[in-house]
C-alpha positions as a printed NumPy array, in Angstrom:
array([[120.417, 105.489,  60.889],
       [116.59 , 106.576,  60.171],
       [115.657, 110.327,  61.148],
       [112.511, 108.551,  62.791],
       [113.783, 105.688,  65.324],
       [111.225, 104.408,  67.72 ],
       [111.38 , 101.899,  70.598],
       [108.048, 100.064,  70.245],
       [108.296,  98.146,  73.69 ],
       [109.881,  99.562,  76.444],
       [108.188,  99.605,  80.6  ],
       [108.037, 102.058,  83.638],
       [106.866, 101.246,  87.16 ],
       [107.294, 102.049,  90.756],
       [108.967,  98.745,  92.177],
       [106.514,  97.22 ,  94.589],
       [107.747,  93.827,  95.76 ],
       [104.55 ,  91.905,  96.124],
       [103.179,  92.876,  93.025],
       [106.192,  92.71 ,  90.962],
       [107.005,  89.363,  92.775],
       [107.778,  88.306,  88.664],
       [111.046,  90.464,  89.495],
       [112.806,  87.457,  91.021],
       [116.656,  88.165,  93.324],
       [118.377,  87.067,  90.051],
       [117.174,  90.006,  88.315],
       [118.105,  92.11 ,  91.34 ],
       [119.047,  94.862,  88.956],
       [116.034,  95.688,  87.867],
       [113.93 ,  95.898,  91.506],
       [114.192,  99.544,  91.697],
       [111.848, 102.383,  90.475],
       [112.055, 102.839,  87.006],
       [110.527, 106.287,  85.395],
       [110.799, 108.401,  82.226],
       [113.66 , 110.455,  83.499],
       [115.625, 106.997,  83.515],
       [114.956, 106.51 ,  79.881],
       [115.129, 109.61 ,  78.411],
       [119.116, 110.245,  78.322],
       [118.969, 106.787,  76.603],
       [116.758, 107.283,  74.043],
       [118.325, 110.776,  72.893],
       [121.953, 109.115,  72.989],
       [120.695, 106.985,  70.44 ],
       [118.366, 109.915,  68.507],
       [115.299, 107.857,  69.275],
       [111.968, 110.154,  69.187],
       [109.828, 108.034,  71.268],
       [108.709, 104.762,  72.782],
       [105.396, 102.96 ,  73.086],
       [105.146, 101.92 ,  77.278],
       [103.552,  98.71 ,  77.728],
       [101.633,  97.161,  80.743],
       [103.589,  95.176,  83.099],
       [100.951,  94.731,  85.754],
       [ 97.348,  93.398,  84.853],
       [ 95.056,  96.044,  86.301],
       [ 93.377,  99.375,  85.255],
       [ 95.391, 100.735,  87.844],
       [ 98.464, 100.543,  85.368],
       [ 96.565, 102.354,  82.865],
       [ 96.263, 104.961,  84.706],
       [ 99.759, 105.398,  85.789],
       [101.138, 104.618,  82.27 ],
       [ 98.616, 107.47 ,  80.554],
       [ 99.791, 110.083,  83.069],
       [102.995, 109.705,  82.032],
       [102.709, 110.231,  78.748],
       [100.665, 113.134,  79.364],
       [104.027, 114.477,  80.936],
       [106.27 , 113.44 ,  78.497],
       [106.004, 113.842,  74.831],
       [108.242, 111.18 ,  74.017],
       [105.949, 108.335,  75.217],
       [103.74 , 108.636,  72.04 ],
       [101.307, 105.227,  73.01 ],
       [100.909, 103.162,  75.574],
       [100.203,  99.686,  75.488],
       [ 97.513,  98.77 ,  78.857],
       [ 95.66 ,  96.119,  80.233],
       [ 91.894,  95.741,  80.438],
       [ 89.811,  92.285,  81.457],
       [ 88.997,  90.784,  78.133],
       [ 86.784,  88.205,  79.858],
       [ 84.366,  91.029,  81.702],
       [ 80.938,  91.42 ,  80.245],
       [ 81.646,  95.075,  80.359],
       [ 84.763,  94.666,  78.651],
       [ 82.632,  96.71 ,  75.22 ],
       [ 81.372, 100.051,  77.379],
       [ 84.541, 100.166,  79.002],
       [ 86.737, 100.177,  75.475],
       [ 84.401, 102.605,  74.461],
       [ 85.264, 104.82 ,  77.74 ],
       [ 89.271, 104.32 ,  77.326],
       [ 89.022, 105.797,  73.85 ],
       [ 89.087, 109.734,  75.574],
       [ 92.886, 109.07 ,  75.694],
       [ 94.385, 108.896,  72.335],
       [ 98.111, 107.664,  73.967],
       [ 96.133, 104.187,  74.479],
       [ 96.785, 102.675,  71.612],
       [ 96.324,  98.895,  72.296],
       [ 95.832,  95.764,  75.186],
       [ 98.116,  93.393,  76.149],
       [ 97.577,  89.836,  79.126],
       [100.266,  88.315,  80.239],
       [ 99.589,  84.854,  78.399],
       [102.821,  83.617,  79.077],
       [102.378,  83.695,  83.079],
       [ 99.303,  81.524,  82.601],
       [ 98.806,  77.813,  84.166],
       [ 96.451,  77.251,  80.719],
       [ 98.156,  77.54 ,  78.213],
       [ 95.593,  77.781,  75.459],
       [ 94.371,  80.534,  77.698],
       [ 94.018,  82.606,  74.305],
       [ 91.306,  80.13 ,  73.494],
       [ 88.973,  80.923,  76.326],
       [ 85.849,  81.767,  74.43 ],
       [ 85.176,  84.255,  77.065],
       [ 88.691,  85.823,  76.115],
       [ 87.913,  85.436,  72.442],
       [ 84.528,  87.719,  72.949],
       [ 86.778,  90.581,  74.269],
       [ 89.363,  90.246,  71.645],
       [ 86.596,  90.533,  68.952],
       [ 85.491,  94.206,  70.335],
       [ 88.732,  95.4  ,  70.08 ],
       [ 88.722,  96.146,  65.758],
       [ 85.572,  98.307,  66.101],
       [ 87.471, 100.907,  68.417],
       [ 90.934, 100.488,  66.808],
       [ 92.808,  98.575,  69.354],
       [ 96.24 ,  97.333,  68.639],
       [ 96.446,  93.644,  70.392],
       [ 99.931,  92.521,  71.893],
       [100.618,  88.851,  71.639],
       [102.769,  87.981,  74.788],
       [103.767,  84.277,  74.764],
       [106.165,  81.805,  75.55 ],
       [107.486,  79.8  ,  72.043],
       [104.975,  76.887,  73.581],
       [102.537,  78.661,  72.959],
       [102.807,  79.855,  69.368],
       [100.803,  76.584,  68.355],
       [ 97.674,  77.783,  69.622],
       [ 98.741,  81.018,  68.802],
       [ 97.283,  80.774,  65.132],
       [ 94.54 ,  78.984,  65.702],
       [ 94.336,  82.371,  67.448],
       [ 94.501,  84.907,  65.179],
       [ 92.872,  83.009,  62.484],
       [ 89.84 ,  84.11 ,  63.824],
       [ 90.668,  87.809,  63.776],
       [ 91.989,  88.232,  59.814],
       [ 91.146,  92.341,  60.758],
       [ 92.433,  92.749,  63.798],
       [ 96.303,  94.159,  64.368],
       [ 98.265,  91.921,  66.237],
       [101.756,  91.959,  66.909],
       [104.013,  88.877,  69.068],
       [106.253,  90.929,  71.287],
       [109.612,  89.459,  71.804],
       [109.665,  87.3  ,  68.805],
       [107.46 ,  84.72 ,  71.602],
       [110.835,  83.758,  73.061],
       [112.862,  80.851,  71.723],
       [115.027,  78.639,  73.436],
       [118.053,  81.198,  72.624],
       [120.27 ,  79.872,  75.561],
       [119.702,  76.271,  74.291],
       [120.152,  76.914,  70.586],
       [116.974,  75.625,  69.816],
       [115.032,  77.066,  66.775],
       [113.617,  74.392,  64.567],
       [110.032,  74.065,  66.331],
       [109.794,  77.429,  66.673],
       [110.827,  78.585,  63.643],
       [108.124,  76.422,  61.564],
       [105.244,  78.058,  64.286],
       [106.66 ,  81.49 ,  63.516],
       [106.661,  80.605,  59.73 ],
       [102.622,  79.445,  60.377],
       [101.791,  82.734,  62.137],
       [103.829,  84.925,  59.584],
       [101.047,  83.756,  56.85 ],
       [ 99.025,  86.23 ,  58.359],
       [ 99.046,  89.855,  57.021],
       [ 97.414,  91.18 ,  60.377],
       [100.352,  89.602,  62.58 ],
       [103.064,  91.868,  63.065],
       [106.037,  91.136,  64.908],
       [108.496,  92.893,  67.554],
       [112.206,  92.19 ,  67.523],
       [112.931,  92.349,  71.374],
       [113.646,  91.067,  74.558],
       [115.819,  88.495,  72.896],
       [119.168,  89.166,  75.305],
       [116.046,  88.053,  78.342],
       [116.216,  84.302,  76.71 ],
       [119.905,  84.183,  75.696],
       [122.989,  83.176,  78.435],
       [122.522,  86.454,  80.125],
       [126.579,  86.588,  80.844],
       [127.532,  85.118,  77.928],
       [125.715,  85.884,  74.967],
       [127.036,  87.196,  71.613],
       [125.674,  88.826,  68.654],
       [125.859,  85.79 ,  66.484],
       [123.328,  84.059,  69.252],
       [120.892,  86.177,  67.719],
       [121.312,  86.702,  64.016],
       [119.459,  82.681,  63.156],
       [116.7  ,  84.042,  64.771],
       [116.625,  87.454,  63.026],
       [116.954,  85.789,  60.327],
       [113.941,  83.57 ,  60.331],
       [111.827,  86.703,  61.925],
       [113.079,  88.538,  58.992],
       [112.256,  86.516,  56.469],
       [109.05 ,  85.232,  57.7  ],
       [107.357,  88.586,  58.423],
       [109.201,  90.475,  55.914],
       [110.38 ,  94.337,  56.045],
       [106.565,  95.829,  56.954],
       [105.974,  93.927,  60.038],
       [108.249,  93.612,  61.846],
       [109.598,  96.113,  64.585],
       [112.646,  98.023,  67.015],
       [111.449,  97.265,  71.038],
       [114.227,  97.389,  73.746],
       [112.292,  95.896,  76.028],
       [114.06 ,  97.835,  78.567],
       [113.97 ,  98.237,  81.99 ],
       [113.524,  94.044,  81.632],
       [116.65 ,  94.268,  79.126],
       [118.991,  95.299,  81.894],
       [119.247,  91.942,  83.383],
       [121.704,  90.523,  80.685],
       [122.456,  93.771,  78.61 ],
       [122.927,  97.514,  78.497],
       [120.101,  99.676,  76.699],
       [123.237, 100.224,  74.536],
       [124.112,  96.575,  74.118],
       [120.464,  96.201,  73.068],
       [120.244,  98.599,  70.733],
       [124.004,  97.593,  69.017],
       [121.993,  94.046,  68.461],
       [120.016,  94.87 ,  65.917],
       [121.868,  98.359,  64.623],
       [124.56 ,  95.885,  63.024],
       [122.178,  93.496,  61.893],
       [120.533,  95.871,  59.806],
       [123.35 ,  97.737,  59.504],
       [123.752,  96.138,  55.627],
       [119.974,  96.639,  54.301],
       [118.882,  99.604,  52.506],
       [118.063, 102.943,  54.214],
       [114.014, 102.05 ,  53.154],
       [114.11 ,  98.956,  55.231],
       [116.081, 100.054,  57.951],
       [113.399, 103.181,  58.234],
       [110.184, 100.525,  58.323],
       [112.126,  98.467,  61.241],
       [113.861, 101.48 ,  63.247],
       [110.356, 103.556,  63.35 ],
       [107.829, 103.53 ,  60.345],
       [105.734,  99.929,  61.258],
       [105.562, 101.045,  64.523],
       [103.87 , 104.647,  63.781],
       [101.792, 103.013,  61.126],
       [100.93 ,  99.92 ,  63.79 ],
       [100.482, 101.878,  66.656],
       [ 98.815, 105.04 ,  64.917],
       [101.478, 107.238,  66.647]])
């Protein structure tokens, strides 16, 4: 394995019912606190040097609480927060956020939205534009239905770094790959689109899966976005509902398992530094 592993998309928070009401009683496993001294033992077990924590609750609030963390705790190298795209202050307030070099990018949860060309707002468009000039990173979190407006999406930002976190979640549990895969191979065609091998186990039979669920979609992930963009995320605490951090993890460590120790280096930890500016 590389010398340099990274997980590129992993979450903390301080379960609060109401807020987290996304936590439903069939993920009862995961409606607990969930802090860095949780993830830690699981991330050395596996000689991972650090994670990138991203926003799971849409407020500045969450910024705050995810920066002070990693001002604890070396290993959380960037965080990943959530700012109001749509606010006409959206510019001054980028411009404020960039006294904490953890912050590396934004992420909305488009997936939980009743539009679902939300993307398109041009209000939402406005704030995506500012992000370039102070060297945001931009999150892409989606639903597969969503991946056709997706590049009409970042077609109009050829310069700014996007990356679709959870390769925008397929029908796994179904079997179904054929739309998606021809969106994926749309969005792929752009160099600034990235993408992060994750949360897959989340949209797979969470009792049943198997390793071979996953590899058609690795495969088309792989060969769409080639060896440079794409990149490790556990996506745990959210993972635990169908798989271990370990079971995770043993996912894509035999996948890769057969390429060269180059492109296993780029997946397990290089994109991410280089995406993320870690």
């Amino acid at each position: 394995m590389p010398d340099q592993l990274i997980d590129a998309h992993q979450h903390f928070w301080k379960f609060d019912p109401i807020r987290d009401s996304w936590i439903t009683d069939d993920m009862a496993v995961i409606q607990r606190d969930f802090f860095p001294n949780d993830l830690k033992p699981l991330l050395k077990h596996h000689n991972i040097k650090g994670c990138v924590a991203v926003q799971a609750d849409q407020s500045e609030v969450e910024n705050v609480f995810l920066l002070s963390l990693a001002d604890q705790e070396d290993f959380i190298m960037g965080v990943v927060g959530w700012i109001d795209l749509q606010a006409e202050d959206v510019g001054e307030k980028l411009a404020k956020y960039k006294e904490h070099k953890e912050l590396k990018g934004f992420r909305h949860i488009l997936q939980g939205e009743k539009q679902r060309d939300f993307m398109l707002r041009p209000s939402f468009l406005s704030g995506i534009n500012k992000l370039n000039q102070f060297n945001y990173t931009y999150d892409i979190l989606i639903f597969h239905d969503q991946l056709k407006f997706t590049e009409e999406f970042v077609k109009k930002f050829p310069n700014q770094p996007f990356v679709i976190d959870h390769i925008a979640k397929p029908y796994i549990k179904d079997k179904k790959i054929d739309e998606w895969k021809q969106d994926m191979n749309a969005i792929a065609k752009y160099e600034n689109v990235s993408c992060k091998i994750s949360g897959m186990v989340t949209e797979a039979d969470w009792k049943n899966w198997k390793h071979g669920d996953f590899r058609p979609y690795l495969d088309v992930v792989v060969e769409a976005f080639g060896m440079r963009r794409i990149m490790y995320g556990s996506d745990w605490p959210v993972c635990l509902v169908a798989a271990s951090y370990d079971n995770m993890f043993s996912i894509v460590r035999d996948y890769f398992s057969t390429f060269s120790a180059a492109e296993q280096n780029m997946f397990f930890g290089d994109n991410a530094i280089k995406f993320y500016n870690l």
